[in-house]
Amino acid sequence: MIHPVQLAELFLEGNDRDAIGHIRTFLKTHSQKDLYDQLLTPAMYHVGELWENNEITVADEHLATAICDFVVTAVENRGQAEVGEARKVMVLGPEGEDHYIGLKMVSSLFRENGWSVKYLGPNMPLSHAVEAATRWQPDVIALSAALVYRLPTIKAYIKEFLALEPAPTVVFGGRAVSKANMAALHEQGAIVIKDLDQLERWLTMGEEPQDEYGISI
Ligand code: B12
């Protein structure tokens, strides 16, 4: 099995062909979620470390991100049927948030579990998100933030979404969740989900997170 650091190197070389080859091999014995958790996320976190330490340039990071983005799209299983009255989820990042690879993975996991997904992408202005939610009436709105300083914006989004009629369930995740002290945020209603494992448990068993992240904000 390819190591995430080797995969990051392929991303940084722009070598989409070999990257896809290794990933298809991995998927013969692993799930899509394993791919995200065990290979793609650590590979991109490694790219982040190299970037932070000035060992790669912004151009290198952009190339690696583009290849990772391509890979996520290329291997996503869109064939899963949305059966009958599929539950609906709207997935987005708030205004100012540019990171979106995690959001794509979250969308993919919902799809795999038979949900109807509207992926609105990152940097979504609140008024437009509210308008879309009013029109489409999703059961769930999934929000993501990579940077801790985005949390006040996230709180504002959550508040508006929970005031909708009918109110959707709001779930929030992303790198910011593992970095911030979520206990400092107290506002009723949203479910904070630490990672894709917790998301999968919540999707398949309705099990809410039981750790320090499993609080409402
Ligand atoms: C690529 C990248 C970018 C790209 C993003 C493009 C894109 N298409 O997404 C660009 C160049 C735009 C960018 C910009 C910036 N970035 Co940046 N970026 C990264 C990098 C290298 C990878 C991000 C990524 O794709 N990770 C992989 C994904 C899969 O991980 P993830 O987002 O955490 O998602 C996982 C979980 O969190 C979870 N998840 C995510 N969302 C959700 C939602 C729900 C509901 C659930 C349940 C789960 C969940 O699921 C995923 C699966 O494991 C990271 C490094 C890192 N550690 O992530 C830095 C990083 C996040 N960036 C960083 C910084 C500083 C910035 C900038 C401020 C840089 C600047 N000075 O301009 C800007 C801010 C942009 C903005 N306004 O948002 C820092 C943040 C440091 C900090 N203190 O928090 C990092 C950590 C790099 C570093 N080591 O310094 N970035």
XYZ file of C-alpha atoms and ligand atoms in Angstrom:
308
model
C 0.000 0.000 0.000
C 1.297 3.448 -0.857
C 2.247 5.660 2.092
C 0.563 9.097 2.363
C 3.967 10.814 2.087
C 4.656 8.993 -1.205
C 1.208 9.954 -2.416
C 1.894 13.584 -1.463
C 5.059 13.392 -3.562
C 3.052 12.220 -6.575
C 0.602 15.080 -5.999
C 3.486 17.568 -5.799
C 4.929 16.213 -9.058
C 1.519 16.613 -10.669
C 1.584 12.885 -11.414
C -2.148 12.197 -11.563
C -1.724 8.949 -13.504
C 0.361 7.138 -10.900
C -1.664 8.676 -8.065
C -4.905 7.320 -9.519
C -3.267 3.935 -10.147
C -2.233 3.561 -6.498
C -5.613 4.748 -5.311
C -7.530 2.285 -7.465
C -5.335 -0.510 -6.054
C -6.056 0.714 -2.516
C -9.797 0.789 -3.215
C -9.802 -2.907 -4.120
C -9.403 -3.701 -0.428
C -10.550 -0.522 1.310
C -13.590 1.705 1.491
C -13.933 5.211 0.143
C -13.841 6.502 3.736
C -10.559 4.609 4.352
C -9.143 6.294 1.268
C -10.045 9.719 2.629
C -8.906 8.981 6.206
C -5.815 6.879 5.629
C -4.376 8.307 2.406
C -5.753 11.575 1.052
C -6.175 13.574 4.273
C -2.729 12.675 5.679
C -1.164 13.320 2.258
C -2.668 16.827 2.169
C -1.748 17.486 5.804
C 1.819 16.557 4.844
C 1.656 19.039 1.952
C 0.489 21.627 4.538
C 3.527 20.927 6.732
C 5.948 21.248 3.796
C 4.241 24.508 2.866
C 4.369 25.828 6.431
C 8.093 25.002 6.605
C 8.806 26.697 3.270
C 9.987 23.407 1.795
C 7.579 23.812 -1.129
C 6.202 26.867 -2.913
C 2.610 28.069 -3.150
C 2.648 26.855 -6.758
C 3.654 23.353 -5.592
C 0.845 23.348 -3.016
C -1.697 24.509 -5.631
C -0.612 21.741 -8.009
C -0.859 19.104 -5.267
C -4.311 20.374 -4.284
C -5.491 20.288 -7.886
C -4.358 16.668 -8.252
C -6.006 15.687 -4.952
C -9.208 17.432 -6.034
C -9.120 15.562 -9.356
C -8.544 12.234 -7.589
C -11.478 12.749 -5.209
C -13.763 13.461 -8.162
C -12.374 10.644 -10.299
C -12.888 7.869 -7.769
C -16.156 9.066 -6.256
C -18.925 6.549 -6.533
C -21.807 8.557 -7.975
C -23.592 5.387 -9.037
C -25.197 4.817 -5.643
C -28.929 5.128 -6.077
C -30.822 7.765 -4.199
C -33.770 5.643 -3.266
C -37.280 7.132 -3.356
C -37.575 9.747 -0.684
C -33.843 10.181 -0.177
C -32.875 12.392 2.706
C -31.431 15.711 1.594
C -28.204 17.388 2.660
C -26.771 20.741 1.629
C -22.987 20.966 2.002
C -21.040 24.235 2.105
C -18.222 26.322 3.486
C -19.006 29.800 4.833
C -18.019 33.072 3.214
C -14.229 33.543 3.358
C -13.478 29.818 3.658
C -11.512 28.574 0.653
C -10.681 25.025 1.762
C -13.042 22.542 0.171
C -11.430 19.098 -0.287
C -12.875 17.956 3.066
C -16.316 19.200 2.009
C -16.131 17.085 -1.130
C -15.293 14.024 0.961
C -18.227 14.725 3.260
C -20.542 15.041 0.236
C -19.248 11.753 -1.087
C -19.894 9.970 2.211
C -23.468 11.258 2.331
C -23.978 10.072 -1.282
C -22.601 6.635 -0.469
C -25.212 6.416 2.263
C -28.010 7.126 -0.198
C -28.540 10.821 0.512
C -29.441 13.414 -2.088
C -26.596 15.949 -1.933
C -26.396 19.585 -2.987
C -22.740 20.538 -2.804
C -22.603 24.333 -2.839
C -18.834 24.456 -2.327
C -16.753 26.841 -0.227
C -17.065 30.601 0.256
C -20.865 30.548 0.170
C -22.499 33.860 1.194
C -24.995 33.383 4.015
C -27.950 35.104 2.301
C -27.633 32.861 -0.753
C -27.207 29.746 1.382
C -30.351 30.655 3.320
C -32.256 31.254 0.078
C -31.146 27.872 -1.298
C -32.110 26.116 1.937
C -35.528 27.810 1.983
C -36.167 26.598 -1.549
C -34.763 23.062 -1.231
C -35.547 22.358 2.438
C -32.671 20.007 3.245
C -32.947 17.668 6.241
C -29.319 18.443 7.077
C -26.916 21.301 6.392
C -23.240 20.316 6.689
C -20.740 23.115 7.306
C -16.960 23.005 7.222
C -14.152 25.304 8.369
C -10.395 24.759 8.306
C -9.385 27.871 10.209
C -10.271 28.480 13.827
C -10.883 32.185 13.258
C -13.839 31.193 11.094
C -15.821 30.029 14.142
C -17.740 33.305 14.748
C -18.892 33.158 11.103
C -19.869 29.518 11.541
C -21.927 30.435 14.603
C -23.768 33.104 12.592
C -24.553 30.571 9.840
C -25.758 27.993 12.357
C -28.049 30.518 14.020
C -29.693 31.501 10.712
C -30.063 27.907 9.527
C -31.666 26.798 12.771
C -34.192 29.634 12.504
C -35.505 28.225 9.184
C -38.925 26.589 9.011
C -38.710 23.627 9.052
C -35.337 23.772 10.800
C -32.690 21.449 9.357
C -30.207 19.560 11.487
C -26.885 21.393 11.240
C -23.630 19.467 11.410
C -20.263 21.171 11.573
C -16.815 19.700 10.996
C -13.399 20.418 9.537
C -9.884 21.033 10.708
C -11.034 23.943 12.914
C -12.987 21.475 15.051
C -9.886 19.560 16.105
C -7.978 22.769 16.784
C -10.550 24.776 18.728
C -11.958 24.487 22.193
C -15.519 23.693 21.245
C -16.642 23.817 24.867
C -16.164 27.571 24.637
C -19.034 27.731 22.181
C -22.473 27.436 23.655
C -25.397 27.839 21.429
C -27.997 25.162 21.122
C -28.551 23.001 18.139
C -25.626 22.087 15.893
C -23.822 18.769 16.031
C -20.046 19.044 16.004
C -18.447 16.085 14.227
C -14.731 15.527 14.570
C -13.990 13.290 11.602
C -15.365 10.992 8.923
C -15.555 8.042 11.339
C -17.953 9.948 13.552
C -19.866 11.155 10.496
C -20.245 7.598 9.243
C -21.459 6.388 12.638
C -23.951 9.233 12.739
C -25.125 8.479 9.181
C -25.451 4.741 9.603
C -26.588 4.433 13.218
C -27.775 7.900 14.131
C -25.129 7.823 16.835
C -24.138 11.294 18.007
C -20.512 11.894 19.006
C -19.932 10.970 22.652
C -16.558 12.670 23.146
C -15.664 16.248 23.973
C -16.637 17.260 20.445
C -20.116 15.877 20.823
C -21.582 19.033 22.206
C -23.996 21.485 20.744
C -22.744 24.864 19.690
C -4.767 23.160 0.087
C -4.717 24.179 1.178
C -5.121 25.470 0.871
C -5.760 25.833 -0.467
C -7.240 25.330 -0.421
C -7.803 25.009 -1.774
C -8.888 23.940 -1.716
N -9.268 23.536 -2.892
O -9.356 23.497 -0.708
C -5.608 27.374 -0.495
C -4.330 27.738 -1.233
C -6.767 28.168 -1.086
C -5.383 27.671 0.994
C -5.485 28.930 1.506
C -5.170 29.255 2.818
N -4.670 28.409 3.755
Co -4.603 26.489 3.528
N -4.165 24.691 3.432
C -4.270 23.839 2.466
C -3.775 22.463 2.943
C -2.350 22.241 2.427
C -4.615 21.280 2.565
C -6.128 21.459 2.866
C -6.801 20.147 2.579
O -7.320 19.933 1.512
N -6.725 19.199 3.531
C -7.281 17.873 3.368
C -8.711 17.835 3.860
C -9.359 16.522 3.470
O -8.653 17.943 5.272
P -9.764 18.731 6.111
O -10.179 19.949 5.395
O -9.261 18.860 7.488
O -11.010 17.739 6.081
C -11.044 16.524 6.810
C -11.711 16.672 8.170
O -11.435 17.910 8.780
C -13.166 16.421 7.895
N -14.060 17.513 7.554
C -13.837 18.632 6.832
N -14.970 19.350 6.725
C -15.939 18.676 7.367
C -17.292 18.942 7.533
C -18.084 18.030 8.243
C -19.534 18.321 8.410
C -17.505 16.855 8.792
C -18.320 15.897 9.527
C -16.140 16.589 8.619
C -15.377 17.487 7.910
O -13.200 15.576 6.777
C -11.977 15.604 6.041
C -11.548 14.167 5.921
O -10.587 13.750 6.801
C -3.860 22.678 4.490
C -3.051 21.690 5.309
C -3.987 20.893 6.220
N -3.493 20.474 7.349
O -5.142 20.661 5.909
C -3.528 24.157 4.596
C -3.925 24.948 5.839
C -5.279 24.515 6.363
N -4.007 26.306 5.323
C -3.533 27.190 6.128
C -3.509 28.591 5.903
C -2.777 29.440 6.919
C -4.144 29.144 4.782
C -4.239 30.644 4.442
C -4.614 31.553 5.612
C -2.897 31.018 3.804
C -2.778 32.485 3.423
N -1.917 33.169 4.153
O -3.434 32.939 2.537
C -5.304 30.647 3.330
C -6.725 30.882 3.869
C -7.740 30.750 2.770
C -9.146 30.967 3.226
N -9.574 32.213 3.192
O -9.814 30.027 3.603
C -2.983 26.558 7.396
C -3.884 26.805 8.609
C -3.062 27.051 9.842
C -3.888 27.478 11.000
N -3.279 28.238 11.856
O -5.024 27.110 11.165
C -2.821 25.060 6.965
C -2.993 24.039 8.086
C -1.393 24.941 6.349
C -0.305 25.060 7.378
N 0.186 23.943 7.891
O 0.093 26.131 7.710
N -5.044 26.556 1.680
